[in-house]
Coordinates of C-alpha atoms and ligand atoms in Angstrom, one line a residue:
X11 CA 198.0 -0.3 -134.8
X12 CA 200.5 2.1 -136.8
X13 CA 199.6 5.7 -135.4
X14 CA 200.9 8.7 -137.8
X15 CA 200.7 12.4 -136.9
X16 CA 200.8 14.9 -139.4
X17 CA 199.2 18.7 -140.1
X18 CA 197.3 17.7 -143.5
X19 CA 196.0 13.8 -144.4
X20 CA 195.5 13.5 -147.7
X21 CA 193.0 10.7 -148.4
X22 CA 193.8 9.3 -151.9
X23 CA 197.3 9.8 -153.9
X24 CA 196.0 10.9 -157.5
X25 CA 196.1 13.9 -159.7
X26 CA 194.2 15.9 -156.7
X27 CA 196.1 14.6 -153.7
X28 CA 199.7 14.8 -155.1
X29 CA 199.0 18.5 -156.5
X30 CA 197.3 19.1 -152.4
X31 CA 200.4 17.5 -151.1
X32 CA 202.9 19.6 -153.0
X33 CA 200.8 22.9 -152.1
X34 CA 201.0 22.0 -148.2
X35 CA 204.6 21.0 -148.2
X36 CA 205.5 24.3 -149.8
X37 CA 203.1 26.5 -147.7
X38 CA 205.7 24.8 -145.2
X39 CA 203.1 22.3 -143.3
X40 CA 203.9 18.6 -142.8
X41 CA 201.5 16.6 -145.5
X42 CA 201.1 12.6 -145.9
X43 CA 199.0 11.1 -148.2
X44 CA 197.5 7.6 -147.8
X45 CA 196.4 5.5 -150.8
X46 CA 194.8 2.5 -150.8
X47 CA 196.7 0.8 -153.8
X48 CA 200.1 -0.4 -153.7
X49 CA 201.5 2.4 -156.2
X50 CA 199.9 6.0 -156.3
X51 CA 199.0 7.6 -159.4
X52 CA 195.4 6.7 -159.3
X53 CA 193.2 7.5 -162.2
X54 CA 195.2 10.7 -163.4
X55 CA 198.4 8.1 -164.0
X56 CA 196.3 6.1 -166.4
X57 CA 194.3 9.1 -168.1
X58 CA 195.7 10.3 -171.6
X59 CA 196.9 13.2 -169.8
X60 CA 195.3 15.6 -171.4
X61 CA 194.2 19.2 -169.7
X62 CA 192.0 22.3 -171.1
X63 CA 194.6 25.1 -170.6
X64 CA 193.9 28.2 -172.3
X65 CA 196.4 30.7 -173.8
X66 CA 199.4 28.3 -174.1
X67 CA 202.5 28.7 -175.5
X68 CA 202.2 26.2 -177.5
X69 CA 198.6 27.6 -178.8
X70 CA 200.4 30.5 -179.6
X71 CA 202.8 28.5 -181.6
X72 CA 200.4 27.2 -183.5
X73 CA 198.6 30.7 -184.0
X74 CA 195.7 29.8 -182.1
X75 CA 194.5 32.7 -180.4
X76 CA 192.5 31.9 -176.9
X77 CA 191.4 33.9 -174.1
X78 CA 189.5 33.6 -171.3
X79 CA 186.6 35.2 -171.9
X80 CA 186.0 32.6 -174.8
X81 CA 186.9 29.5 -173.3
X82 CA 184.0 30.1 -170.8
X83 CA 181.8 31.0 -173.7
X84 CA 182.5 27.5 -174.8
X85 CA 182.2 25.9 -171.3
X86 CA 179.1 27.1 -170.3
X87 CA 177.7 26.3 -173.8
X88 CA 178.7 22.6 -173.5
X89 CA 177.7 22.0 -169.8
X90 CA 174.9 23.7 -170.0
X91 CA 172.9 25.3 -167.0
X92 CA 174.5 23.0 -164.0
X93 CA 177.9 24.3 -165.0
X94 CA 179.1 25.8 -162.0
X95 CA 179.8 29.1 -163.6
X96 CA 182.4 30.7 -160.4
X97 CA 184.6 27.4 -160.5
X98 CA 184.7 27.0 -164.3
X99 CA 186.1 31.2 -164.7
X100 CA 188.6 30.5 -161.6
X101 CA 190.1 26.9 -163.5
X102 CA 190.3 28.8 -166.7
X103 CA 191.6 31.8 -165.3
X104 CA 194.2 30.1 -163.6
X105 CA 195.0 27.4 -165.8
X106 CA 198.4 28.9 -167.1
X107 CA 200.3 29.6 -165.0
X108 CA 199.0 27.7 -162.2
X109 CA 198.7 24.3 -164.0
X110 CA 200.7 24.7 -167.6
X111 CA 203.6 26.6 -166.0
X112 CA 203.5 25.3 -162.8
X113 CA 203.7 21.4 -163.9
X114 CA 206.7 22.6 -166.4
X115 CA 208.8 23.8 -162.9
X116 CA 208.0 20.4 -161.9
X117 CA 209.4 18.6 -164.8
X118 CA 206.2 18.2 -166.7
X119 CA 206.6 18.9 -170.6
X120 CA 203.5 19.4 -172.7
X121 CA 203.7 18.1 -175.8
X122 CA 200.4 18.5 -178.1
X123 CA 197.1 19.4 -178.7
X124 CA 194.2 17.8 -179.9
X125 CA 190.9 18.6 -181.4
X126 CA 187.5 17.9 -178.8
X127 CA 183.6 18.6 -179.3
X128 CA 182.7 21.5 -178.0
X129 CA 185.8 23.5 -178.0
X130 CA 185.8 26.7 -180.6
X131 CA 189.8 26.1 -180.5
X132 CA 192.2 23.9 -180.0
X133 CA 193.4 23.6 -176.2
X134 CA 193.3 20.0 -175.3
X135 CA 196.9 19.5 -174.3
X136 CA 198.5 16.7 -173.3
X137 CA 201.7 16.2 -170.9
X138 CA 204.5 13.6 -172.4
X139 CA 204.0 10.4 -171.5
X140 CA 200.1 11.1 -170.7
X141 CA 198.6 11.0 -167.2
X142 CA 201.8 8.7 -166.4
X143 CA 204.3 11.4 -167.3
X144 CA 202.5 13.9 -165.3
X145 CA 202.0 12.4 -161.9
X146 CA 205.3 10.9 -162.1
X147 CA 206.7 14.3 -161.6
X148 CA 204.4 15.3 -159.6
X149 CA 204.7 12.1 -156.9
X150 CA 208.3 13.0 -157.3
X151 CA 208.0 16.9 -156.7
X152 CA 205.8 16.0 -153.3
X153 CA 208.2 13.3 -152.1
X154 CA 211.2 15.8 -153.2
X155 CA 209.5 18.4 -150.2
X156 CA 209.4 15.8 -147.9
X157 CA 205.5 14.6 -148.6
X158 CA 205.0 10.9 -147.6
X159 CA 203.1 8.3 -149.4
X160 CA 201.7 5.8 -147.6
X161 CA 200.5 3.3 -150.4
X162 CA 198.4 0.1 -149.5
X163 CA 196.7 2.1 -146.9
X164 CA 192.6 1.8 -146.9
X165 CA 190.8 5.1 -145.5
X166 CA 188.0 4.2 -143.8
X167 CA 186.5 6.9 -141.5
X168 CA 187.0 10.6 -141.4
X169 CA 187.3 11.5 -136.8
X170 CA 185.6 14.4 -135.8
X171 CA 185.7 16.5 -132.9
X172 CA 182.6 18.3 -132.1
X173 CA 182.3 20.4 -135.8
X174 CA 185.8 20.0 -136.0
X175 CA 187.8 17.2 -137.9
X176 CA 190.7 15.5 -136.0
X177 CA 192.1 13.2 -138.3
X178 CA 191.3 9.8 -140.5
X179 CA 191.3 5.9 -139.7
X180 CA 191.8 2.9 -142.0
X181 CA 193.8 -0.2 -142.4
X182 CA 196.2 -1.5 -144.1
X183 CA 195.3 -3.7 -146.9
X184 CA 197.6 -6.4 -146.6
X185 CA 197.7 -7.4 -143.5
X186 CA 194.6 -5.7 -142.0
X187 CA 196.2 -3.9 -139.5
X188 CA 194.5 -1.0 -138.5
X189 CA 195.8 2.8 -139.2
X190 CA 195.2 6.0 -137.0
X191 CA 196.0 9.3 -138.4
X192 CA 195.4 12.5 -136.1
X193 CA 195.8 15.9 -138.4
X194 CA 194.9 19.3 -138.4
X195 CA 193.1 19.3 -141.4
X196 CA 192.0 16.5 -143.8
X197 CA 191.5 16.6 -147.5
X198 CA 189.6 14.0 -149.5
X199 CA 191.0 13.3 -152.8
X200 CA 189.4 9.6 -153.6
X201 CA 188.2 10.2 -156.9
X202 CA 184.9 9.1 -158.7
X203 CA 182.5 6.3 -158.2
X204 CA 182.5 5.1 -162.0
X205 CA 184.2 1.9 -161.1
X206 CA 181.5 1.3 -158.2
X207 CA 178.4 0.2 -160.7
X208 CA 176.5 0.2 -157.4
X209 CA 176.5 3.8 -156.8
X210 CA 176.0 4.7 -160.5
X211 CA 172.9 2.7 -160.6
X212 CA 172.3 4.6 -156.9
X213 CA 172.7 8.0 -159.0
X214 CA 171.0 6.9 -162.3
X215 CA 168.6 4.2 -161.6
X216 CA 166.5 4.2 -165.2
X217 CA 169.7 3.1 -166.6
X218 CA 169.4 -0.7 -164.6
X219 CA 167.3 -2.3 -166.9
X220 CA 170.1 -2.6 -169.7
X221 CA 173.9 -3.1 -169.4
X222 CA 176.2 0.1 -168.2
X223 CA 179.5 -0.4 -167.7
X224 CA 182.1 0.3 -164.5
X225 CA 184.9 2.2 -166.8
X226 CA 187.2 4.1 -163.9
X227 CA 190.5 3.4 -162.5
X228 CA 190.0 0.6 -160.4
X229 CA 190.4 2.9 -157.0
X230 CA 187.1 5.1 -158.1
X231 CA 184.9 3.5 -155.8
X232 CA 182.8 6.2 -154.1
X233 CA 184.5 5.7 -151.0
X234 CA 185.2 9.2 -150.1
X235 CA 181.8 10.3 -151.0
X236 CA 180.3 7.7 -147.8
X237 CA 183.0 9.1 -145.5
X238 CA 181.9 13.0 -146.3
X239 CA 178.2 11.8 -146.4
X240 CA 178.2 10.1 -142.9
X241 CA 179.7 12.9 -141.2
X242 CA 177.2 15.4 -142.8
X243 CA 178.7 16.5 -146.2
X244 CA 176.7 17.7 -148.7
X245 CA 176.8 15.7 -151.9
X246 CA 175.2 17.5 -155.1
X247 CA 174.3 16.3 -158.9
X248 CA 175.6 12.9 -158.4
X249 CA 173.7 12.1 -161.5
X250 CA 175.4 14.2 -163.7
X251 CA 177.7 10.7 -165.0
X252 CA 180.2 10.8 -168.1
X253 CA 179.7 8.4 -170.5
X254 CA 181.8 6.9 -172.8
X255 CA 180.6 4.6 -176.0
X256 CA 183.7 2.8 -177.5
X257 CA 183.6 0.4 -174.6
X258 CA 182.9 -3.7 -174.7
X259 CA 182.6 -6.1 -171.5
X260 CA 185.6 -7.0 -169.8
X261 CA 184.7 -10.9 -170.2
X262 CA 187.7 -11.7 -168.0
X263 CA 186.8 -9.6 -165.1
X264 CA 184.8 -12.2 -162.7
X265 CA 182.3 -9.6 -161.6
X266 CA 181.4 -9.0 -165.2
X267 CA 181.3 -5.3 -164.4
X268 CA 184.1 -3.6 -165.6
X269 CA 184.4 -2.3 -169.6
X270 CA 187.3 -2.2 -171.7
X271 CA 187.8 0.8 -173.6
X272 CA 189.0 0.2 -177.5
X273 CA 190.2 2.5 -180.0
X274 CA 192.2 3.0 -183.0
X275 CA 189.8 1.2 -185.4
X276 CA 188.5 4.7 -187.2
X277 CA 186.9 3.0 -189.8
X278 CA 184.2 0.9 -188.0
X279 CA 180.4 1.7 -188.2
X280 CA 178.1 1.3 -185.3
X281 CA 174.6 -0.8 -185.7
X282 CA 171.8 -0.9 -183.6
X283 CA 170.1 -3.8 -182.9
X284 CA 168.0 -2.8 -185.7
X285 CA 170.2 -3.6 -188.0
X286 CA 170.6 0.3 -188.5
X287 CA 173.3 3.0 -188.5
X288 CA 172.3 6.2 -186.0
X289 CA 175.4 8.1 -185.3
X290 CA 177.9 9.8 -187.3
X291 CA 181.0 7.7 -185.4
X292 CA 183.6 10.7 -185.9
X293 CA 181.7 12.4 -183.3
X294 CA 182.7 10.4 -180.7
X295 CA 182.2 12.1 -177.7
X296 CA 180.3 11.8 -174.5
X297 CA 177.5 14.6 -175.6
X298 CA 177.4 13.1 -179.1
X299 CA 177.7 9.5 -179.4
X300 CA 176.9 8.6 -175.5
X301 CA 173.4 10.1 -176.2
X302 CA 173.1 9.0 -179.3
X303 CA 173.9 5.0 -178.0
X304 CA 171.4 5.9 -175.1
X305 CA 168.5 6.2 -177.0
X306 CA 168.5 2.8 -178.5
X307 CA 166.4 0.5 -177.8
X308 CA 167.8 -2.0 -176.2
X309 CA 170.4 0.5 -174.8
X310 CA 173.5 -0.9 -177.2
X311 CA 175.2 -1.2 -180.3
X312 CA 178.0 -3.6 -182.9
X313 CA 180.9 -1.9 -183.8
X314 CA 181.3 -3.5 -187.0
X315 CA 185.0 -4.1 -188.3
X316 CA 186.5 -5.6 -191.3
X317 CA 190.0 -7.5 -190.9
X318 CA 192.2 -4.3 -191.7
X319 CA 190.4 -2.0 -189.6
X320 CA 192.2 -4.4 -186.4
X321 CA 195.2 -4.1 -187.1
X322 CA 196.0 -1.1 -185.4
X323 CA 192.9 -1.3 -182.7
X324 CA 194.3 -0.7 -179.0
X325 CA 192.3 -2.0 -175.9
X326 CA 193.2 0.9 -172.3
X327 CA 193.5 -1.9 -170.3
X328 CA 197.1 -3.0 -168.8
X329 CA 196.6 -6.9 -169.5
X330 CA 196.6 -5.7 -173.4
X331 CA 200.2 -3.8 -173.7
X332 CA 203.9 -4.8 -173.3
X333 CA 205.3 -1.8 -171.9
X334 CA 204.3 1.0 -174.3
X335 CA 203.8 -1.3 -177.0
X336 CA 200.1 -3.1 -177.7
X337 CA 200.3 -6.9 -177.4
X338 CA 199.1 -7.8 -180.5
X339 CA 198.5 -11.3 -179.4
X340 CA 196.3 -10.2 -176.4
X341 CA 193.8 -8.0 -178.6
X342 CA 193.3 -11.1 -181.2
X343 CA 192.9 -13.3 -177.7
X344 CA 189.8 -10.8 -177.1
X345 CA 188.3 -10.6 -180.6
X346 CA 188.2 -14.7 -180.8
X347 CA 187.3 -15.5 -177.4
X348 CA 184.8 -12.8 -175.3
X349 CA 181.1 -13.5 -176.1
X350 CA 180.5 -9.9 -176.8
X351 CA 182.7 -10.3 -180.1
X352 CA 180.9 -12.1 -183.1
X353 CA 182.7 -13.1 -186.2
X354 CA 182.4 -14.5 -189.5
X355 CA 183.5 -14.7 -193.0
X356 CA 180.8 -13.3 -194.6
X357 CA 177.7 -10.0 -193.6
X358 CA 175.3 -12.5 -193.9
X359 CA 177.2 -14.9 -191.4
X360 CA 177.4 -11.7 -189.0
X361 CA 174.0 -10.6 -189.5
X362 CA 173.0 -14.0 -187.9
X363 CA 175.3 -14.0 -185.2
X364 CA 173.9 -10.9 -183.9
X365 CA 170.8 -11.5 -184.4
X366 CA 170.3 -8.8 -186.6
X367 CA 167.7 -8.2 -189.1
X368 CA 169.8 -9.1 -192.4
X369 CA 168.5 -7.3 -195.0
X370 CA 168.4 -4.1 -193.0
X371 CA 172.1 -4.7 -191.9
X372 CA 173.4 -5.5 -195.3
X373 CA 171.1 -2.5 -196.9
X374 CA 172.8 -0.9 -194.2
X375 CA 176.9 -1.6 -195.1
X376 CA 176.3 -1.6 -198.7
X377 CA 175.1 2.0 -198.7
X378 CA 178.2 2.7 -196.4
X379 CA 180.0 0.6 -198.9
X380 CA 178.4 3.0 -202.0
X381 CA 179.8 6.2 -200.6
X382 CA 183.2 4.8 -201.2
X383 CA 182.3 3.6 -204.7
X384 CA 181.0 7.2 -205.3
X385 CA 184.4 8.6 -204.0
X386 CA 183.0 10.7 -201.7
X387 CA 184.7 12.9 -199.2
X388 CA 181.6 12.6 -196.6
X389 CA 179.2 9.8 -196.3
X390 CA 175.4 11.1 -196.7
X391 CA 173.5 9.5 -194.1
X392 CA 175.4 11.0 -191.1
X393 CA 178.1 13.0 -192.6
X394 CA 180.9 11.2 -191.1
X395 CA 184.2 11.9 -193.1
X396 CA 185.7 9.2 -194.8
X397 CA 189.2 10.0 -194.7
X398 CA 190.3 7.5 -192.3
X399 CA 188.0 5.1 -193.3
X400 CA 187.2 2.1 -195.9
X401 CA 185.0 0.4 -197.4
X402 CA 183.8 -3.5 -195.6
X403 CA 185.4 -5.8 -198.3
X404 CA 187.8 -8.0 -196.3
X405 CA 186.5 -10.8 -194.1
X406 CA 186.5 -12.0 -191.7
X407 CA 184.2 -9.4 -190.4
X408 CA 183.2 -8.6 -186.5
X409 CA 180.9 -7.0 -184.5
X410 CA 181.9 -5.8 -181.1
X411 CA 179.3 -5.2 -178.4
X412 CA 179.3 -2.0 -177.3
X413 CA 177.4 -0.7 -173.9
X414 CA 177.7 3.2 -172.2
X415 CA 180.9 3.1 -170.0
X416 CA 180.7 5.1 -167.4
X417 CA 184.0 7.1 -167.4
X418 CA 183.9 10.6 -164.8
X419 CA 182.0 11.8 -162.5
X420 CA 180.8 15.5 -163.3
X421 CA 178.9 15.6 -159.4
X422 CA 180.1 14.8 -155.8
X423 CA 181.2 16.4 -152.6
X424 CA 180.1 20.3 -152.2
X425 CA 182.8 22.7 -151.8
X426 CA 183.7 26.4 -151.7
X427 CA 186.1 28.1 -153.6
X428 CA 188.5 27.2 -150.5
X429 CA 187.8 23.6 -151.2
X430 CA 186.2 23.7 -147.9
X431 CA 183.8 20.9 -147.4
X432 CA 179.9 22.0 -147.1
X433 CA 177.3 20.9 -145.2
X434 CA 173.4 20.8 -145.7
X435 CA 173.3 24.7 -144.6
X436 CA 176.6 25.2 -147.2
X437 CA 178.6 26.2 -144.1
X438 CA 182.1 24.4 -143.5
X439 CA 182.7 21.5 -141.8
X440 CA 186.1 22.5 -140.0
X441 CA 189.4 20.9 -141.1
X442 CA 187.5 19.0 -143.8
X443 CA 188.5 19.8 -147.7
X444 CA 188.2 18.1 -150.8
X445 CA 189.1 18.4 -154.7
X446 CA 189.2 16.3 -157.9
X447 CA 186.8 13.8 -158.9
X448 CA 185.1 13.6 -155.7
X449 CA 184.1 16.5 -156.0
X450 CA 182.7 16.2 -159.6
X451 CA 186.1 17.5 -160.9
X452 CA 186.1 20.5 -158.5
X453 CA 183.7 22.4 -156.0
X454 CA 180.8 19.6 -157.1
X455 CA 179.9 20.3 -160.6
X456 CA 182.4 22.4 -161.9
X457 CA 181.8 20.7 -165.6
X458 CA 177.8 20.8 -165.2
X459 CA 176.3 17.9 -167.9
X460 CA 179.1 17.8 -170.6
X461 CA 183.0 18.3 -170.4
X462 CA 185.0 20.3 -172.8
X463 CA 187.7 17.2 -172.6
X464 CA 190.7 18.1 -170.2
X465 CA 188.2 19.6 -168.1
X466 CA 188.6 16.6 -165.6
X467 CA 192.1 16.0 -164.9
X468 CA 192.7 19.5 -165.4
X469 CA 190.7 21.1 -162.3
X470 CA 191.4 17.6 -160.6
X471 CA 194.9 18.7 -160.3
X472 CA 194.2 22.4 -159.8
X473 CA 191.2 22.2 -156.9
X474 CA 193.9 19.7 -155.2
X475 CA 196.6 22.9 -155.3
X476 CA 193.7 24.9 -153.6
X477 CA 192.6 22.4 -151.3
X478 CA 196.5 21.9 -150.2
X479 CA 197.0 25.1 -150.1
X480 CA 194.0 26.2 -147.6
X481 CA 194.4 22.8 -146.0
X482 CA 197.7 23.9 -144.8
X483 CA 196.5 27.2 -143.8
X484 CA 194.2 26.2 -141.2
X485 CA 196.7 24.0 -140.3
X486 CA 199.0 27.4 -139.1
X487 CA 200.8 27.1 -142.1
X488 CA 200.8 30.0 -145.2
X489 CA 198.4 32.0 -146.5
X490 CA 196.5 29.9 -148.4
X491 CA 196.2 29.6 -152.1
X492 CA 196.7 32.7 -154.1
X493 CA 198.0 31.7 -157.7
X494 CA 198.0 33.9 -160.8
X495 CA 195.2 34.8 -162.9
X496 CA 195.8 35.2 -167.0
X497 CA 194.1 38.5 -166.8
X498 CA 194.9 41.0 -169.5
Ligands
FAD502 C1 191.3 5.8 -168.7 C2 191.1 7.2 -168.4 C3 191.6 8.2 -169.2 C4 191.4 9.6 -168.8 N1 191.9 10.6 -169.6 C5 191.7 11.8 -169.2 C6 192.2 12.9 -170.0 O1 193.0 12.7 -170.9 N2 191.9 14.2 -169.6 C7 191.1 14.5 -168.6 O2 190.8 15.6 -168.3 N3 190.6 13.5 -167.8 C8 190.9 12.2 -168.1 N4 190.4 11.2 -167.3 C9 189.8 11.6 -166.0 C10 190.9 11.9 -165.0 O3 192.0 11.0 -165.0 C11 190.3 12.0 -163.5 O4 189.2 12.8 -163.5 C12 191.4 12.5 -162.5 O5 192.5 11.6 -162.5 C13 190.8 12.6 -161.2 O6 191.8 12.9 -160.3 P1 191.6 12.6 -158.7 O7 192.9 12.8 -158.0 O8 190.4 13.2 -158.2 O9 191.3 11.0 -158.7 P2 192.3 9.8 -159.0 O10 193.4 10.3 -159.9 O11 191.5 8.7 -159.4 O12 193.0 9.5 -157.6 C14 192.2 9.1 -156.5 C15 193.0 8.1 -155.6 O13 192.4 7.9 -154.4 C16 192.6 6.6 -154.0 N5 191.6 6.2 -153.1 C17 190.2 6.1 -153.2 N6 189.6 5.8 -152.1 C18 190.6 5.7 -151.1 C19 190.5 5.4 -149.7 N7 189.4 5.2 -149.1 N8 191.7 5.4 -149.1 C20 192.9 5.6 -149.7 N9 193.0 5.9 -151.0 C21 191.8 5.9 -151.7 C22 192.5 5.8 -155.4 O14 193.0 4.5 -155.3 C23 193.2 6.8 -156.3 O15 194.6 6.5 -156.3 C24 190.6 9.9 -167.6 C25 190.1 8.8 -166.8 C26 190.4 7.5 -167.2 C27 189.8 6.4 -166.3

């Protein structure tokens, strides 16, 4: 057995955990953080690294004016009435200084913006190098204060003492040796359950009939939500589940669970089983297109594609890049060989090998088609610009599957503004905290039903500071997380 003894365990080296480490190591308390893969990073290393942060520099740059006050107009608007209104005003009150400024004196540099649903202005903003640029400064900032990472480490019990919490338990995942960890305080930081198709059935059982997708980093199992629920956390709007569209089958992954996530083919068109359009396929997003591919019966879609709309397509999968370059080779591998990619040389070819009715389908293109002919700006039927798009007049032609993905959790473990874990009665459980995606982003539904985009690794990272910060606290260490609000 390898015994450790620290003041804060962090379960779970992600965006959360690495931001709680740093917080605790500079409040001056001793901090170690086990992770259960061999590298840390988790999800927030693979994510595009993007963060809602209002009243930026480089917003101001662009002469964007943003305040407050309006990006919670816009959040509460988008998430609707679950949106935890106290958490969503303290994330975007703190979000500049105590996520844009403080990642920048680690190293971080934010290099962009990009348009999302839901947003009145532009404040999407994405560190260099996406998620991966970002936590690699930020594993290095922790390790820098003396954090420890103890990768390949399985957490699988929280101890407690009475109410009190004494530490964590696990083992190690190569050799099965068992870990002990006694600490002052704990703080769970394991992520979502998106890539546990178990739970999400658990959480939103009238979607088992049809095909929904595990679409997570591969650590978001839902294991830190079982260790808060068996020692009497209080777990809230589990079923509020992020869904993504642009997602086929992973037909090399044995369990047949997972999705792959494809983009960069702008020009496609999405067909029902029908044989009919139903979506404008700009509008993307998970409060647009998700619902949108949700109501059709049976629950999925083709992404139709003609040979020049693949040459630039990307699949968010490792297996399919070379470094930061996109094996070409690997994405034609997919499109010839999973059975959830049809192809042919002519519509009428495809329209059979979907099973589609063909007259509808082709009625369907060829009206596409006409827009172009017509040399409009906007297609009629769903008003999706046609900018980056073509018209379907180069086989051969394919039709990629496509079933909901499901991507974040919005719901999880209840916590105060402390990050202090709640029980049934909301009181604390003593020494137990938790942030990030476990918590449905932060406090347990921070987002509510929809997400502004950036709204997840964004309060990910920050609810970790506050966790850390408070964690070390009780820990005799500090006094707790104070950060700077952007109030004029
Ligand atoms: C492909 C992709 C792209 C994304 N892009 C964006 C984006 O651009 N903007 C945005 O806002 N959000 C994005 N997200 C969501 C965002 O990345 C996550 O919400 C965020 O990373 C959550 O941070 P976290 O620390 O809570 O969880 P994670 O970063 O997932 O970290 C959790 C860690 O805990 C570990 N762990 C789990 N259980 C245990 C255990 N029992 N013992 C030890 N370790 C454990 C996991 O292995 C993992 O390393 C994206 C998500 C994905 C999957």
């Amino acid at each position: 057995m390898t015994k450790y003894q620290t003041d804060v365990a962090i379960i779970g080296a992600g965006g959360a955990g690495v931001a709680a480490g740093i917080e605790a190591c500079d409040a001056g308390a001793m901090a170690i953080a086990f992770e259960k893969a061999p590298e840390p990073g988790g999800a927030a290393a693979i994510s595009g690294g993007g963060c809602m942060i209002v009243g930026t520099p480089l917003q101001k740059e662009k002469g964007i004016e943003d305040t407050p006050d309006l990006a919670f107009d816009d959040w509460m608007k988008w998430g609707g009435p679950s949106a935890d209104e106290v958490w969503a005003r303290y994330y975007i009150e703190h979000s500049l200084h105590d996520l844009y400024h403080w990642a920048e004196s680690h190293g971080v540099k934010w290099v962009d913006m990009k348009p999302q649903e839901g947003n009145s202005v532009m404040r999407w903003t994405r560190s260099q190098n996406n998620g991966l640029g970002l936590m690699t400064h930020l594993i290095a900032a922790f390790q820098k204060r003396g954090g420890e990472i103890v990768s390949g480490t399985e957490i699988t019990e929280i101890k407690r003492d009475g109410n009190r919490v004494t530490g964590i338990k696990g083992v190690n995942t190569e050799n099965g040796a068992p870990v002990d960890v006694d600490a002052k305080t704990v703080v769970v930081t394991t992520g979502g359950f998106n890539s546990n198709l178990d739970m999400v059935l658990e959480a939103r059982p009238e979607l088992g009939n049809d095909r929904v997708m595990e679409g997570s980093g591969l650590g978001s199992t839902g294991s830190g939500h079982k260790m808060v629920r068996q020692i009497g956390g209080y777990l809230t709007h589990m079923d509020h589940i992020w869904f993504y569209v642009y997602a086929t089958p992973d037909y090399r992954d044995p369990s047949q669970r997972r999705g792959l996530v494809f983009r960069q083919a702008p020009g496609y068109i999405w067909v029902n089983q029908q044989g009919n359009r139903f979506h404008n396929e700009a509008r993307s997003g998970g409060n647009s297109a998700s619902p949108a591919l949700m109501a059709q019966t049976p629950r999925h879609a083709w992404a139709i594609v003609d040979t020049p709309m693949k040459a630039n397509m990307e699949i968010a999968d490792p297996y399919y890049r070379e470094g930061d370059k996109v094996a070409r080779d690997k994405v034609e591998e997919l499109l010839e060989k999973s059975p959830f990619i049809k192809k042919s040389d002519t519509l009428e070819g495809l329209a059979k090998e979907i099973q589609v009715d063909e007259k509808t389908f082709l009625e369907t293109v060829s009206r596409y088609n006409a827009a172009f002919d017509a040399g409009l700006e906007v297609e009629p039927e769903f008003s999706k610009p046609l900018k980056q798009s073509k018209k379907f007049d180069t086989p051969p032609y394919y039709a990629i599957q496509i079933f909901p993905l499901a991507r974040k959790n919005f719901g999880g473990i209840k916590t105060d503004l402390h990050c202090r874990v709640l029980d049934k009665h909301f009181e604390p459980i003593q020494g137990l905290y938790a942030a990030g995606e476990a918590c449905g982003m932060a406090g347990g539904h921070i987002n509510g039903r929809a997400g502004l985009e950036g709204t997840m690794l964004g309060p990910s990272v920050f609810s970790g500071r506050v966790a850390g910060g408070w964690a070390a606290q009780e820990a005799g260490h500090g006094e707790g997380f104070v950060g700077k609000a952007n109030r004029a």
